[in-house]
Amino acid sequence: MRGLRLILLLVAVAGLSLLATALVLRLPGAAGPVGNADVLYLPALFDDLHRGLDALRGWHLTPGPYVFPDMAVYGLADLAAGDFRRALPLAAALQFGLYLMLGAAVHRAAGGRSVAMAVAALAMVVALLFAFGWGLAGFYALNWLVYPFVVTFHFGAVLIAAAVLLLVMRQLDRPGPWPLAGLAALILAGVLSDSFVLPYAAAPAVALSLLCALVPRTRGAALAAAVAVGGAALAAYLLQGWVNPLNGIYRAQLDLGIGYGLFRLGGVLWRADAAETAVNLGLIAFALLPVARILLVLRGLAAGEREIAPSGRIAVFAAASSLATLLAVVLFGIFRDDSFLRYFQPWLFLTALWLAHLAADRLRVPAWPVGAASAMVLAGAAALRAPPAQLAAGIEPPRTLACFQGSAAGLAGYWWAKPLVLHSGRRVQIAQVARNGAPYHWIINEGWARRDWAGGAGAPPFGFILMDGLNARAVVARYGMPDRVERCAGIPLWRYDDPDRLRRPLAAATPVTLPD
């Protein structure tokens, strides 16, 4: 019976995740963040991987390469779908499903009665966040909320944070070597994959462990957890520059300064549109809920309480993650525009775990046959309303693709290179360039510009430059005036009849390797 219930729970989570992905992709403009050039990093990498390990030789990864768990999540979707348009929404559903299951596991580790109700409560909290944000400010709210359905963009770090919370809870109640080994492995792999695991997961795990060390019953287990997490985090931080040298170079370019960081953050949060400002303030208030609970936990410890309740532990972890993330973001001054609100995902999705745990134990658990029927209804609805082909239709090709008939090769900026290559099935071959027209080795395979995919010898016969985002004077200085200028979806498209006019200067240029 227990095995059957687990199967039904997995069926329900799968159906719920697919339906949620379908609903999000149908929101006007939501498909853009799900399939833009940043997100196409993993599809492009795996597309090269299908062509053999040698095709990966020229890859330049990101400073946080999203190896774990993002590559694993997308890799499973890619294996099942066989096409990146289907793999992206499938990966989104898988990622959201993992989030729901981790929420249920945290609920059970905290002594909760029903994992199924925890899944339902967590889905309801996320749905209410979407309803609040979208209802007030429409598309703007996706700057906060869309990331459970986007591969990369740090939601993998949120999943690691939930798993770390789960293991810390296990260690506090049932100390042993396995939770400690799991914590060390998760932090080590996570930080090497994404530096945001440090504020999202490592810092709050240490904070929770040290707070629980004040309680005699959990002191030994808590100190062991703090040592395991702290040691793994320090080792990973020191190894980052060796494993991925770009990480150290990129980190050195960041602007340090609390005052400067607050100024940039304030410029993003305070909006000219009152509805957008209301969304920002409302979601900040939501994130402060577990911070308020911390004050109650501290008051209880000061009054002599001999244990921190499981719900209090989740609140401490969520609040510490939110505060550590705020400190990291402000200290490094990394905000530029609305899209950087993605860094604050713990504010919402770890707070949601805590609220779902509280709600699940206060809601009436339905009888087992009702739960089984609900699982089958969700699975059937997903099969009808969220089939793979329908989800893939939301990932639309770039509008510039229509400008190229047959095989073509040319130069384009960052936001067009991977979309044109992938959506054309490699019919269009792109050398990614910076604003000054030099090769731009940022989240791209430089090998794409070295061999003609159509079968010719040497570099491709480049015949165009898509000028969106490029500096016209710098491009003319490097490549000369075009033979003719066309309009491609409203963007200037410079045509060159002699491929060598583009090939030779491109090969001779010094590549740009940091964000341009």
Short mmCIF file of C-alpha atoms in Angstrom, two decimals:
data_model
loop_
_atom_site.label_atom_id
_atom_site.label_comp_id
_atom_site.label_asym_id
_atom_site.label_seq_id
_atom_site.Cartn_x
_atom_site.Cartn_y
_atom_site.Cartn_z
CA MET A 1 0.00 0.00 0.00
CA ARG A 2 2.81 2.40 0.83
CA GLY A 3 4.47 1.76 -2.54
CA LEU A 4 1.19 2.37 -4.35
CA ARG A 5 0.72 5.66 -2.54
CA LEU A 6 4.21 6.75 -3.55
CA ILE A 7 3.48 5.89 -7.18
CA LEU A 8 0.23 7.85 -7.08
CA LEU A 9 2.04 10.80 -5.48
CA LEU A 10 4.65 10.78 -8.26
CA VAL A 11 1.88 10.61 -10.88
CA ALA A 12 0.12 13.56 -9.25
CA VAL A 13 3.34 15.60 -9.05
CA ALA A 14 4.14 14.85 -12.69
CA GLY A 15 0.66 15.90 -13.80
CA LEU A 16 0.67 19.00 -11.62
CA SER A 17 4.12 20.04 -12.86
CA LEU A 18 3.21 19.64 -16.53
CA LEU A 19 -0.03 21.57 -16.06
CA ALA A 20 1.76 24.35 -14.18
CA THR A 21 4.38 24.57 -16.94
CA ALA A 22 1.67 24.75 -19.59
CA LEU A 23 -0.15 27.52 -17.70
CA VAL A 24 3.04 29.57 -17.26
CA LEU A 25 4.06 29.19 -20.91
CA ARG A 26 0.62 30.46 -21.95
CA LEU A 27 1.06 33.70 -20.02
CA PRO A 28 1.73 36.48 -22.56
CA GLY A 29 5.47 36.90 -22.96
CA ALA A 30 6.41 34.09 -20.56
CA ALA A 31 7.95 31.90 -23.26
CA GLY A 32 10.66 34.52 -23.83
CA PRO A 33 12.51 33.99 -20.53
CA VAL A 34 12.06 30.20 -20.89
CA GLY A 35 13.89 30.11 -24.24
CA ASN A 36 16.19 33.13 -24.52
CA ALA A 37 19.93 33.04 -25.30
CA ASP A 38 20.93 32.64 -21.64
CA VAL A 39 18.71 29.59 -21.20
CA LEU A 40 19.83 28.09 -24.52
CA TYR A 41 23.28 27.59 -23.01
CA LEU A 42 22.42 24.03 -21.95
CA PRO A 43 20.52 23.09 -25.14
CA ALA A 44 23.45 24.35 -27.23
CA LEU A 45 25.94 22.45 -25.06
CA PHE A 46 23.94 19.22 -25.31
CA ASP A 47 23.40 19.73 -29.04
CA ASP A 48 27.18 19.75 -29.41
CA LEU A 49 27.46 16.77 -27.10
CA HIS A 50 25.26 14.75 -29.48
CA ARG A 51 27.96 15.32 -32.11
CA GLY A 52 30.74 13.87 -29.97
CA LEU A 53 33.02 14.94 -27.17
CA ASP A 54 35.36 16.64 -29.63
CA ALA A 55 32.61 19.18 -30.38
CA LEU A 56 32.84 20.42 -26.77
CA ARG A 57 36.50 21.43 -27.06
CA GLY A 58 35.80 25.09 -27.85
CA TRP A 59 33.12 25.68 -25.21
CA HIS A 60 33.32 28.66 -22.88
CA LEU A 61 31.09 27.98 -19.89
CA THR A 62 29.59 30.57 -17.58
CA PRO A 63 31.33 31.63 -14.33
CA GLY A 64 28.70 29.43 -12.67
CA PRO A 65 28.46 26.55 -15.17
CA TYR A 66 25.22 25.03 -13.78
CA VAL A 67 26.66 21.51 -13.76
CA PHE A 68 24.57 20.29 -10.82
CA PRO A 69 21.64 19.88 -10.77
CA ASP A 70 20.80 21.88 -13.91
CA MET A 71 22.74 19.77 -16.40
CA ALA A 72 21.26 16.60 -14.94
CA VAL A 73 17.72 17.99 -15.13
CA TYR A 74 18.09 19.24 -18.68
CA GLY A 75 20.01 16.11 -19.72
CA LEU A 76 17.12 13.86 -18.66
CA ALA A 77 14.66 16.06 -20.54
CA ASP A 78 16.92 16.14 -23.60
CA LEU A 79 17.24 12.35 -23.52
CA ALA A 80 13.46 11.93 -23.32
CA ALA A 81 12.49 14.64 -25.81
CA GLY A 82 15.21 14.47 -28.47
CA ASP A 83 14.52 18.09 -29.45
CA PHE A 84 15.44 21.18 -27.48
CA ARG A 85 12.02 22.81 -28.04
CA ARG A 86 10.37 19.90 -26.28
CA ALA A 87 13.20 19.44 -23.80
CA LEU A 88 13.00 22.98 -22.38
CA PRO A 89 9.39 22.78 -21.10
CA LEU A 90 9.92 19.17 -20.06
CA ALA A 91 12.97 20.23 -18.04
CA ALA A 92 10.91 23.04 -16.52
CA ALA A 93 8.23 20.57 -15.43
CA LEU A 94 10.86 18.20 -14.03
CA GLN A 95 12.49 21.04 -12.11
CA PHE A 96 9.18 22.20 -10.64
CA GLY A 97 8.32 18.60 -9.77
CA LEU A 98 11.61 18.24 -7.89
CA TYR A 99 10.77 21.40 -5.98
CA LEU A 100 7.38 20.00 -4.96
CA MET A 101 8.89 16.68 -3.90
CA LEU A 102 11.62 18.39 -1.87
CA GLY A 103 8.96 20.49 -0.19
CA ALA A 104 7.10 17.31 0.72
CA ALA A 105 10.30 15.71 2.03
CA VAL A 106 11.08 18.75 4.20
CA HIS A 107 7.51 18.61 5.55
CA ARG A 108 7.94 14.94 6.47
CA ALA A 109 11.37 15.57 8.05
CA ALA A 110 9.73 18.29 10.16
CA GLY A 111 7.18 15.79 11.49
CA GLY A 112 4.41 16.61 9.02
CA ARG A 113 1.56 14.13 8.58
CA SER A 114 0.85 14.16 4.85
CA VAL A 115 3.36 14.61 2.05
CA ALA A 116 0.50 14.74 -0.47
CA MET A 117 -1.07 17.66 1.36
CA ALA A 118 2.34 19.36 1.54
CA VAL A 119 2.65 19.08 -2.24
CA ALA A 120 -0.83 20.54 -2.68
CA ALA A 121 -0.14 23.35 -0.20
CA LEU A 122 3.17 24.25 -1.84
CA ALA A 123 1.55 24.33 -5.28
CA MET A 124 -1.20 26.58 -3.89
CA VAL A 125 1.30 29.01 -2.33
CA VAL A 126 3.20 29.30 -5.63
CA ALA A 127 -0.10 29.75 -7.50
CA LEU A 128 -1.13 32.53 -5.12
CA LEU A 129 2.22 34.27 -5.67
CA PHE A 130 1.64 34.14 -9.43
CA ALA A 131 -1.95 35.35 -9.03
CA PHE A 132 -0.83 38.28 -6.87
CA GLY A 133 2.07 39.31 -9.10
CA TRP A 134 0.42 38.80 -12.47
CA GLY A 135 -2.89 40.24 -11.28
CA LEU A 136 -1.26 43.50 -10.25
CA ALA A 137 1.57 44.00 -12.74
CA GLY A 138 1.24 41.40 -15.51
CA PHE A 139 4.45 40.47 -17.30
CA TYR A 140 6.65 42.45 -14.90
CA ALA A 141 5.93 39.93 -12.12
CA LEU A 142 7.73 37.21 -14.09
CA ASN A 143 11.01 38.95 -13.22
CA TRP A 144 10.39 37.53 -9.75
CA LEU A 145 8.36 34.40 -10.37
CA VAL A 146 9.17 32.57 -13.60
CA TYR A 147 12.36 30.82 -12.49
CA PRO A 148 10.92 27.49 -11.26
CA PHE A 149 10.14 27.00 -14.94
CA VAL A 150 13.50 28.12 -16.37
CA VAL A 151 16.54 25.86 -16.54
CA THR A 152 19.64 27.71 -15.21
CA PHE A 153 19.09 31.17 -13.69
CA HIS A 154 19.85 29.79 -10.21
CA PHE A 155 16.72 27.77 -9.49
CA GLY A 156 18.97 24.72 -9.30
CA ALA A 157 20.61 26.47 -6.33
CA VAL A 158 17.16 26.77 -4.72
CA LEU A 159 16.70 23.01 -5.17
CA ILE A 160 20.09 22.43 -3.54
CA ALA A 161 19.05 24.73 -0.68
CA ALA A 162 15.88 22.69 -0.10
CA ALA A 163 17.89 19.45 -0.14
CA VAL A 164 20.45 20.93 2.29
CA LEU A 165 17.63 22.01 4.62
CA LEU A 166 16.25 18.47 4.48
CA LEU A 167 19.63 16.94 5.40
CA VAL A 168 20.23 19.42 8.23
CA MET A 169 16.80 18.52 9.65
CA ARG A 170 17.69 14.81 9.40
CA GLN A 171 21.05 15.39 11.06
CA LEU A 172 19.49 17.30 13.95
CA ASP A 173 16.94 14.58 14.71
CA ARG A 174 18.90 11.46 13.66
CA PRO A 175 22.60 12.32 13.59
CA GLY A 176 24.91 10.10 11.62
CA PRO A 177 27.59 10.00 8.93
CA TRP A 178 25.24 9.84 5.93
CA PRO A 179 23.48 13.20 6.38
CA LEU A 180 26.89 14.82 6.97
CA ALA A 181 28.37 13.20 3.86
CA GLY A 182 25.32 14.28 1.86
CA LEU A 183 25.62 17.86 3.11
CA ALA A 184 29.31 18.05 2.21
CA ALA A 185 28.72 16.56 -1.25
CA LEU A 186 25.76 18.84 -2.02
CA ILE A 187 27.59 21.99 -0.96
CA LEU A 188 30.80 21.07 -2.77
CA ALA A 189 29.07 20.16 -6.04
CA GLY A 190 26.62 23.03 -5.74
CA VAL A 191 29.12 25.84 -5.10
CA LEU A 192 31.37 24.62 -7.93
CA SER A 193 28.31 24.75 -10.20
CA ASP A 194 26.80 28.02 -9.01
CA SER A 195 28.28 30.48 -6.51
CA PHE A 196 24.79 31.42 -5.33
CA VAL A 197 24.68 28.11 -3.45
CA LEU A 198 26.83 29.91 -0.85
CA PRO A 199 24.13 32.42 0.23
CA TYR A 200 21.16 30.25 -0.78
CA ALA A 201 22.21 27.05 1.05
CA ALA A 202 25.59 27.10 2.81
CA ALA A 203 25.18 30.27 4.89
CA PRO A 204 21.66 29.42 6.14
CA ALA A 205 22.69 25.82 6.93
CA VAL A 206 25.56 27.09 9.08
CA ALA A 207 23.29 29.70 10.72
CA LEU A 208 20.61 27.12 11.54
CA SER A 209 23.18 24.64 12.83
CA LEU A 210 24.87 27.20 15.09
CA LEU A 211 21.52 28.33 16.47
CA CYS A 212 20.55 24.72 17.20
CA ALA A 213 23.93 24.25 18.90
CA LEU A 214 22.61 26.53 21.64
CA VAL A 215 20.15 23.76 22.55
CA PRO A 216 21.80 20.98 24.59
CA ARG A 217 19.88 18.10 22.96
CA THR A 218 21.01 18.96 19.41
CA ARG A 219 24.40 20.57 20.19
CA GLY A 220 26.65 17.77 18.98
CA ALA A 221 24.67 17.04 15.82
CA ALA A 222 24.34 20.74 15.01
CA LEU A 223 28.06 21.45 15.39
CA ALA A 224 28.88 18.46 13.16
CA ALA A 225 26.51 19.82 10.51
CA ALA A 226 28.07 23.30 10.74
CA VAL A 227 31.57 21.84 10.32
CA ALA A 228 30.52 19.67 7.35
CA VAL A 229 28.78 22.53 5.54
CA GLY A 230 31.36 25.17 6.41
CA GLY A 231 34.30 22.97 5.44
CA ALA A 232 32.74 21.97 2.11
CA ALA A 233 31.79 25.58 1.33
CA LEU A 234 35.31 26.82 2.04
CA ALA A 235 36.87 24.04 -0.04
CA ALA A 236 34.53 24.72 -2.96
CA TYR A 237 35.17 28.47 -2.79
CA LEU A 238 38.92 27.92 -2.90
CA LEU A 239 38.60 25.40 -5.73
CA GLN A 240 36.39 27.60 -7.92
CA GLY A 241 39.21 29.51 -9.54
CA TRP A 242 41.10 26.28 -10.30
CA VAL A 243 38.16 24.29 -11.64
CA ASN A 244 36.74 27.23 -13.61
CA PRO A 245 39.30 30.07 -13.98
CA LEU A 246 36.66 32.33 -15.52
CA ASN A 247 34.87 32.37 -12.16
CA GLY A 248 37.81 34.02 -10.44
CA ILE A 249 38.30 36.52 -13.28
CA TYR A 250 34.60 37.41 -13.29
CA ARG A 251 34.49 37.75 -9.51
CA ALA A 252 37.37 40.23 -9.62
CA GLN A 253 35.36 42.47 -11.98
CA LEU A 254 32.43 42.91 -9.59
CA ASP A 255 31.86 46.27 -7.90
CA LEU A 256 32.25 46.07 -4.12
CA GLY A 257 30.44 48.51 -1.86
CA ILE A 258 27.30 48.40 0.29
CA GLY A 259 26.26 51.97 -0.48
CA TYR A 260 26.67 51.53 -4.23
CA GLY A 261 24.84 48.19 -4.10
CA LEU A 262 21.90 49.66 -2.18
CA PHE A 263 21.68 52.51 -4.66
CA ARG A 264 21.47 50.11 -7.61
CA LEU A 265 19.00 47.83 -5.82
CA GLY A 266 16.77 50.76 -4.91
CA GLY A 267 16.75 51.89 -8.54
CA VAL A 268 15.38 48.50 -9.55
CA LEU A 269 12.83 48.03 -6.76
CA TRP A 270 11.29 51.53 -6.85
CA ARG A 271 9.32 51.75 -10.07
CA ALA A 272 7.60 54.51 -11.98
CA ASP A 273 4.61 52.18 -12.33
CA ALA A 274 2.70 52.01 -9.03
CA ALA A 275 1.50 48.44 -9.67
CA GLU A 276 5.05 47.21 -10.22
CA THR A 277 6.23 48.91 -7.03
CA ALA A 278 3.28 47.31 -5.20
CA VAL A 279 4.37 43.87 -6.44
CA ASN A 280 7.92 44.52 -5.25
CA LEU A 281 6.76 45.66 -1.82
CA GLY A 282 4.27 42.81 -1.50
CA LEU A 283 6.85 40.14 -2.32
CA ILE A 284 9.35 41.74 0.05
CA ALA A 285 6.72 41.61 2.79
CA PHE A 286 6.14 37.94 1.96
CA ALA A 287 9.88 37.27 2.34
CA LEU A 288 9.90 38.99 5.75
CA LEU A 289 7.43 36.49 7.25
CA PRO A 290 10.07 33.93 8.28
CA VAL A 291 12.29 36.79 9.50
CA ALA A 292 9.51 37.68 11.95
CA ARG A 293 9.37 34.04 13.04
CA ILE A 294 13.12 34.14 13.81
CA LEU A 295 12.45 36.84 16.39
CA LEU A 296 10.01 34.49 18.13
CA VAL A 297 12.56 31.65 18.02
CA LEU A 298 15.24 33.87 19.56
CA ARG A 299 12.86 35.10 22.25
CA GLY A 300 11.98 31.50 23.10
CA LEU A 301 15.64 30.51 23.41
CA ALA A 302 16.29 33.53 25.63
CA ALA A 303 13.35 32.46 27.82
CA GLY A 304 14.93 29.03 28.33
CA GLU A 305 13.19 26.86 25.74
CA ARG A 306 15.20 23.67 25.24
CA GLU A 307 14.36 22.98 21.60
CA ILE A 308 13.63 24.80 18.35
CA ALA A 309 10.42 23.47 16.81
CA PRO A 310 10.78 21.96 13.30
CA SER A 311 8.68 24.74 11.76
CA GLY A 312 10.97 27.24 13.47
CA ARG A 313 14.01 25.53 11.94
CA ILE A 314 12.55 25.87 8.45
CA ALA A 315 11.78 29.53 9.13
CA VAL A 316 15.34 30.18 10.37
CA PHE A 317 16.79 28.56 7.25
CA ALA A 318 14.50 30.48 4.87
CA ALA A 319 15.08 33.81 6.60
CA ALA A 320 18.86 33.30 6.80
CA SER A 321 18.95 32.41 3.10
CA SER A 322 17.00 35.56 2.21
CA LEU A 323 19.22 37.79 4.34
CA ALA A 324 22.46 36.20 3.10
CA THR A 325 21.31 36.62 -0.49
CA LEU A 326 20.42 40.26 0.10
CA LEU A 327 23.85 40.88 1.64
CA ALA A 328 25.66 39.19 -1.26
CA VAL A 329 23.70 41.04 -3.92
CA VAL A 330 24.09 44.43 -2.25
CA LEU A 331 27.77 43.93 -1.40
CA PHE A 332 28.73 43.13 -4.99
CA GLY A 333 26.41 45.71 -6.59
CA ILE A 334 25.42 43.32 -9.38
CA PHE A 335 22.02 44.81 -10.18
CA ARG A 336 21.51 46.43 -13.56
CA ASP A 337 17.84 45.95 -14.45
CA ASP A 338 14.65 44.06 -13.60
CA SER A 339 15.98 40.71 -14.82
CA PHE A 340 18.43 40.67 -11.88
CA LEU A 341 15.52 40.16 -9.48
CA ARG A 342 16.18 36.49 -10.25
CA TYR A 343 18.83 36.54 -7.53
CA PHE A 344 16.13 36.85 -4.87
CA GLN A 345 14.48 33.50 -5.51
CA PRO A 346 15.02 32.26 -1.90
CA TRP A 347 12.86 35.17 -0.71
CA LEU A 348 9.89 33.51 -2.37
CA PHE A 349 10.49 29.82 -2.88
CA LEU A 350 12.09 28.92 0.45
CA THR A 351 9.52 31.01 2.29
CA ALA A 352 6.88 29.08 0.33
CA LEU A 353 8.33 25.79 1.67
CA TRP A 354 7.86 27.02 5.21
CA LEU A 355 4.30 28.26 4.66
CA ALA A 356 3.37 25.02 2.87
CA HIS A 357 4.61 23.03 5.87
CA LEU A 358 2.49 25.15 8.22
CA ALA A 359 -0.57 24.91 5.97
CA ALA A 360 -0.31 21.16 5.31
CA ASP A 361 -0.75 20.28 8.98
CA ARG A 362 -3.73 22.61 9.31
CA LEU A 363 -5.64 21.39 6.27
CA ARG A 364 -7.87 18.35 6.35
CA VAL A 365 -6.17 15.36 4.75
CA PRO A 366 -8.54 13.73 2.23
CA ALA A 367 -9.30 10.03 2.36
CA TRP A 368 -6.95 7.78 0.37
CA PRO A 369 -9.43 7.02 -2.47
CA VAL A 370 -9.98 10.76 -2.99
CA GLY A 371 -6.24 11.31 -3.25
CA ALA A 372 -5.88 8.46 -5.73
CA ALA A 373 -8.68 9.84 -7.88
CA SER A 374 -7.10 13.32 -7.76
CA ALA A 375 -3.79 11.89 -8.96
CA MET A 376 -5.44 10.22 -11.93
CA VAL A 377 -7.38 13.38 -12.80
CA LEU A 378 -4.18 15.43 -12.76
CA ALA A 379 -2.41 12.89 -14.96
CA GLY A 380 -5.30 12.84 -17.43
CA ALA A 381 -5.52 16.63 -17.52
CA ALA A 382 -1.79 16.86 -18.18
CA ALA A 383 -2.05 14.38 -21.05
CA LEU A 384 -4.85 16.43 -22.63
CA ARG A 385 -3.73 19.98 -21.86
CA ALA A 386 0.08 19.70 -21.75
CA PRO A 387 1.31 17.23 -24.38
CA PRO A 388 4.98 17.73 -25.36
CA ALA A 389 4.19 19.07 -28.83
CA GLN A 390 1.85 21.69 -27.39
CA LEU A 391 4.38 22.79 -24.79
CA ALA A 392 7.11 22.99 -27.45
CA ALA A 393 4.93 25.33 -29.53
CA GLY A 394 5.46 28.01 -26.90
CA ILE A 395 9.20 28.09 -27.63
CA GLU A 396 9.02 30.13 -30.82
CA PRO A 397 11.92 30.65 -33.28
CA PRO A 398 13.51 34.10 -33.44
CA ARG A 399 11.80 36.43 -35.88
CA THR A 400 15.10 37.00 -37.72
CA LEU A 401 15.26 33.37 -38.83
CA ALA A 402 12.92 34.11 -41.73
CA CYS A 403 15.60 36.33 -43.30
CA PHE A 404 17.84 33.37 -44.16
CA GLN A 405 16.91 30.88 -46.86
CA GLY A 406 18.98 27.73 -47.19
CA SER A 407 22.39 27.44 -45.53
CA ALA A 408 23.86 30.72 -44.34
CA ALA A 409 26.75 31.87 -42.18
CA GLY A 410 27.37 35.21 -40.56
CA LEU A 411 28.12 37.25 -37.46
CA ALA A 412 25.68 38.20 -34.71
CA GLY A 413 25.64 39.36 -31.12
CA TYR A 414 25.05 37.30 -28.01
CA TRP A 415 21.25 37.43 -27.99
CA TRP A 416 20.96 36.05 -31.52
CA ALA A 417 23.78 33.50 -31.88
CA LYS A 418 22.42 30.45 -30.04
CA PRO A 419 18.75 31.04 -30.98
CA LEU A 420 19.56 31.24 -34.71
CA VAL A 421 21.80 28.18 -34.63
CA LEU A 422 19.43 25.96 -32.64
CA HIS A 423 16.11 27.02 -34.17
CA SER A 424 17.50 26.61 -37.68
CA GLY A 425 18.76 23.11 -36.94
CA ARG A 426 22.30 24.40 -37.66
CA ARG A 427 21.28 25.54 -41.11
CA VAL A 428 22.32 29.04 -40.04
CA GLN A 429 25.88 29.14 -38.70
CA ILE A 430 26.79 32.05 -36.43
CA ALA A 431 30.07 33.44 -35.14
CA GLN A 432 29.18 35.27 -31.94
CA VAL A 433 30.71 38.76 -31.75
CA ALA A 434 30.94 41.54 -29.17
CA ARG A 435 29.68 45.06 -29.75
CA ASN A 436 32.94 46.02 -31.48
CA GLY A 437 32.71 43.04 -33.84
CA ALA A 438 35.48 40.97 -32.20
CA PRO A 439 34.87 37.30 -31.39
CA TYR A 440 32.82 37.11 -28.17
CA HIS A 441 33.75 34.01 -26.17
CA TRP A 442 30.99 34.27 -23.57
CA ILE A 443 28.76 31.22 -23.04
CA ILE A 444 29.40 29.95 -26.57
CA ASN A 445 31.44 27.40 -28.50
CA GLU A 446 34.16 29.26 -30.39
CA GLY A 447 34.49 26.17 -32.59
CA TRP A 448 31.24 27.18 -34.30
CA ALA A 449 33.18 29.86 -36.19
CA ARG A 450 36.08 27.64 -37.31
CA ARG A 451 34.56 24.85 -39.41
CA ASP A 452 32.01 25.12 -42.21
CA TRP A 453 29.00 23.02 -41.26
CA ALA A 454 27.95 22.91 -44.92
CA GLY A 455 31.09 20.90 -45.72
CA GLY A 456 33.42 23.54 -47.12
CA ALA A 457 37.09 23.78 -46.24
CA GLY A 458 38.19 26.04 -43.38
CA ALA A 459 36.03 28.70 -41.78
CA PRO A 460 32.45 29.21 -42.97
CA PRO A 461 31.79 31.60 -45.88
CA PHE A 462 30.44 34.38 -43.66
CA GLY A 463 28.15 36.66 -45.68
CA PHE A 464 26.28 38.88 -43.22
CA ILE A 465 26.38 40.75 -39.94
CA LEU A 466 23.17 41.08 -37.93
CA MET A 467 23.72 44.51 -36.42
CA ASP A 468 21.40 44.37 -33.40
CA GLY A 469 23.41 45.56 -30.37
CA LEU A 470 26.62 46.15 -32.35
CA ASN A 471 28.54 49.40 -32.70
CA ALA A 472 28.31 50.42 -36.36
CA ARG A 473 31.50 52.51 -36.35
CA ALA A 474 33.57 49.77 -34.73
CA VAL A 475 32.16 47.16 -37.13
CA VAL A 476 32.93 49.32 -40.18
CA ALA A 477 36.46 49.94 -38.89
CA ARG A 478 37.00 46.20 -38.56
CA TYR A 479 35.18 44.78 -41.59
CA GLY A 480 34.56 47.72 -43.90
CA MET A 481 31.29 48.98 -45.33
CA PRO A 482 28.75 46.34 -46.36
CA ASP A 483 27.96 45.73 -50.00
CA ARG A 484 24.30 46.32 -49.23
CA VAL A 485 22.02 46.80 -46.24
CA GLU A 486 18.70 45.00 -45.72
CA ARG A 487 16.13 45.05 -42.93
CA CYS A 488 15.64 41.80 -41.05
CA ALA A 489 12.65 41.90 -38.70
CA GLY A 490 13.37 45.61 -38.24
CA ILE A 491 17.11 45.04 -37.61
CA PRO A 492 19.84 46.22 -40.02
CA LEU A 493 21.35 43.22 -41.83
CA TRP A 494 24.66 44.02 -43.49
CA ARG A 495 25.48 41.81 -46.47
CA TYR A 496 29.04 41.11 -47.67
CA ASP A 497 29.65 39.38 -51.01
CA ASP A 498 33.27 38.41 -50.29
CA PRO A 499 33.48 36.01 -47.29
CA ASP A 500 37.13 36.85 -46.71
CA ARG A 501 36.19 40.41 -45.77
CA LEU A 502 34.65 38.89 -42.64
CA ARG A 503 36.76 35.78 -42.14
CA ARG A 504 40.21 37.41 -42.05
CA PRO A 505 39.48 40.26 -39.59
CA LEU A 506 37.49 37.89 -37.38
CA ALA A 507 40.37 35.39 -37.22
CA ALA A 508 42.89 38.16 -36.47
CA ALA A 509 40.87 39.87 -33.72
CA THR A 510 41.53 39.49 -29.99
CA PRO A 511 38.47 37.75 -28.45
CA VAL A 512 36.34 39.39 -25.77
CA THR A 513 35.93 36.94 -22.86
CA LEU A 514 33.98 38.84 -20.19
CA PRO A 515 30.44 40.32 -20.31
CA ASP A 516 30.36 42.98 -22.99
#
